[in-house]
Structure formats: C-alpha cells, structure tokens
Short mmCIF file of C-alpha atoms in Angstrom, two decimals:
data_model
loop_
_atom_site.label_atom_id
_atom_site.label_comp_id
_atom_site.label_asym_id
_atom_site.label_seq_id
_atom_site.Cartn_x
_atom_site.Cartn_y
_atom_site.Cartn_z
CA GLU A 13 2.60 14.78 4.43
CA ILE A 14 1.25 12.96 1.39
CA GLU A 15 0.17 9.36 1.81
CA GLY A 16 2.07 6.81 -0.41
CA ASN A 17 -1.09 5.65 -2.14
CA ALA A 18 -1.69 9.12 -3.52
CA PHE A 19 0.81 8.50 -6.41
CA SER A 20 -0.70 6.12 -8.90
CA TYR A 21 2.26 6.47 -11.42
CA TRP A 22 4.70 3.75 -10.52
CA ALA A 23 7.74 6.01 -10.77
CA TYR A 24 6.39 8.68 -8.52
CA HIS A 25 5.39 6.00 -5.90
CA ALA A 26 8.84 4.57 -6.24
CA LEU A 27 10.38 8.00 -5.84
CA ARG A 28 8.14 8.45 -2.60
CA THR A 29 9.34 5.11 -1.18
CA HIS A 30 12.95 5.96 -1.91
CA ILE A 31 12.64 9.41 -0.19
CA ASP A 32 11.00 7.81 2.87
CA SER A 33 13.69 5.37 3.22
CA HIS A 34 16.39 8.05 3.15
CA PRO A 35 14.84 11.05 4.77
CA ASP A 36 18.04 12.84 5.78
CA ILE A 37 20.13 12.91 2.56
CA ASP A 38 20.52 15.72 0.17
CA THR A 39 19.38 15.36 -3.42
CA ALA A 40 22.78 14.36 -4.91
CA GLN A 41 22.93 11.48 -2.42
CA LEU A 42 19.33 10.63 -3.18
CA ILE A 43 20.25 10.23 -6.79
CA GLU A 44 23.33 8.10 -6.10
CA SER A 45 21.44 5.83 -3.73
CA ALA A 46 18.48 5.22 -6.25
CA GLN A 47 18.90 1.75 -7.62
CA ALA A 48 16.66 2.08 -10.55
CA GLU A 49 17.77 4.38 -13.47
CA ASP A 50 14.21 5.47 -13.92
CA VAL A 51 13.96 6.84 -10.33
CA ARG A 52 17.41 8.52 -10.78
CA SER A 53 16.30 10.15 -14.07
CA LEU A 54 13.03 11.22 -12.30
CA ILE A 55 14.85 12.88 -9.42
CA THR A 56 16.93 14.71 -11.84
CA GLN A 57 14.01 16.01 -13.96
CA LEU A 58 12.19 17.11 -10.93
CA ILE A 59 15.36 19.00 -9.68
CA VAL A 60 16.03 20.91 -12.96
CA GLU A 61 12.32 21.38 -14.22
CA PRO A 62 11.06 24.82 -13.14
CA VAL A 63 7.78 25.00 -11.39
CA ARG A 64 5.28 26.70 -13.88
CA LEU A 65 3.73 29.29 -11.77
CA ASP A 66 3.21 33.04 -11.87
CA GLY A 67 5.17 34.42 -9.03
CA GLU A 68 6.48 32.75 -6.01
CA ILE A 69 5.76 29.45 -4.76
CA SER A 70 3.37 30.07 -1.77
CA THR A 71 2.10 27.92 1.19
CA LYS A 72 -1.37 28.25 -0.45
CA TYR A 73 -0.09 26.74 -3.73
CA THR A 74 1.65 23.69 -2.04
CA THR A 75 -1.27 23.24 0.31
CA GLY A 76 -3.59 23.08 -2.70
CA LEU A 77 -1.34 20.90 -4.62
CA VAL A 78 -1.10 18.24 -1.70
CA ALA A 79 -4.86 18.50 -1.15
CA ARG A 80 -5.65 17.70 -4.82
CA LEU A 81 -3.16 14.59 -4.71
CA ARG A 82 -5.18 13.50 -1.56
CA GLU A 83 -8.40 14.15 -3.32
CA VAL A 84 -7.50 12.03 -6.29
CA ALA A 85 -6.25 9.17 -3.97
CA LEU A 86 -9.57 9.47 -2.18
CA THR A 87 -11.40 9.24 -5.33
CA ARG A 88 -9.74 5.91 -6.20
CA SER A 89 -10.55 4.56 -2.69
CA ILE A 90 -14.22 5.70 -3.17
CA VAL A 91 -14.38 3.90 -6.46
CA ASP A 92 -13.10 0.67 -4.97
CA LEU A 93 -15.28 0.86 -2.02
CA LYS A 94 -18.54 1.53 -4.23
CA SER A 95 -17.52 -1.57 -6.20
CA THR A 96 -17.40 -3.62 -2.93
CA LEU A 97 -20.69 -2.17 -1.90
CA GLN A 98 -22.31 -3.12 -5.09
CA ARG A 99 -21.29 -6.73 -4.72
CA LEU A 100 -22.55 -7.05 -1.09
CA ASN A 101 -26.15 -7.95 -0.27
CA PRO A 102 -27.32 -5.53 2.52
CA THR A 103 -29.92 -8.05 3.84
CA GLU A 104 -27.55 -10.82 4.08
CA ASN A 105 -24.29 -9.06 5.12
CA VAL A 106 -25.85 -6.34 7.20
CA GLU A 107 -22.76 -5.62 9.45
CA GLU A 108 -20.32 -5.68 6.66
CA TYR A 109 -22.47 -3.56 4.53
CA ASN A 110 -23.09 -0.96 7.12
CA GLN A 111 -19.34 -0.79 7.87
CA ALA A 112 -18.54 -0.44 4.22
CA PHE A 113 -21.30 2.18 3.81
CA ALA A 114 -19.96 4.16 6.87
CA SER A 115 -16.48 4.16 5.43
CA LEU A 116 -17.85 5.39 2.08
CA ILE A 117 -19.51 8.38 3.86
CA ALA A 118 -16.33 9.09 5.87
CA LEU A 119 -14.20 9.02 2.52
CA GLU A 120 -16.73 11.25 0.67
CA ALA A 121 -16.50 13.77 3.53
CA GLN A 122 -12.71 13.65 3.42
CA LYS A 123 -12.77 14.12 -0.25
CA THR A 124 -15.04 17.27 0.01
CA ILE A 125 -12.56 18.74 2.43
CA GLN A 126 -9.56 18.22 0.30
CA LYS A 127 -11.52 19.49 -2.75
CA GLU A 128 -12.28 22.70 -0.73
CA ILE A 129 -8.62 22.99 0.42
CA SER A 130 -7.45 22.41 -3.17
CA ALA A 131 -9.89 25.34 -4.37
CA GLY A 132 -8.64 27.56 -1.73
CA GLU A 133 -11.86 27.75 0.21
CA LEU A 134 -10.44 26.45 3.46
#
C-alpha cells in the first residue's frame, strides 16, 4: 500500500483520497462519484494512457515504482526533520533533540531500503 503523503501533487493526493473512500467500486463508478472535475479528468487520463514499458508490467516493475514513491516521500520527511533539528539546541533540548535525531536515523534507514528496492537490489 502507498501512503497518502507519498503524493505531493494535489490531484494525485485527491485521487488517492477518493479511491480510499470508495474501495469497492469500478472505474466508471469512481469517475461518476468524483466531485471535482479535475479528479474525474485525471482518472480518465490514467485509464486510457498506456504504461510506457518494454514488455509486460511485472511485479518487479510495480514494486520498484511503489518503492520510489515511498523514497520520495521519505526524502521530504527527512528534509523537514533536518530543518527541525537545525532549530533545536542539543544542550537545552536534549530529550527532544535525541528523539528527533533517532527519528532521522530511522527515516534514513527506511529510505535506503526503499532505494534498494526501487533499484531492484532487494
């Protein structure tokens, strides 16, 4: 499953939210139930646009694509967390700084894993 924050473009995020709120309907119903014209248009575009790929769509391809989306989302989270860390004084806010730093290390590790998956190394 792809996390909702993986989509930075508002239309893809809106589409993800719409799909999550209607998990059991087909694409025609998904288009009809979308309130925003932009989301309806995006669904139509994604349905008719062929996937640019040599050969068949494989599990490796889709796994790599999802991993890359996660990697990009993790990169955004890492940038935000680094910004927070830069504003913290490690001598005055020891506990908060250490928690943020531990979170940064964990995010960096997750990012490395997603990068390896997207490159087909895992």
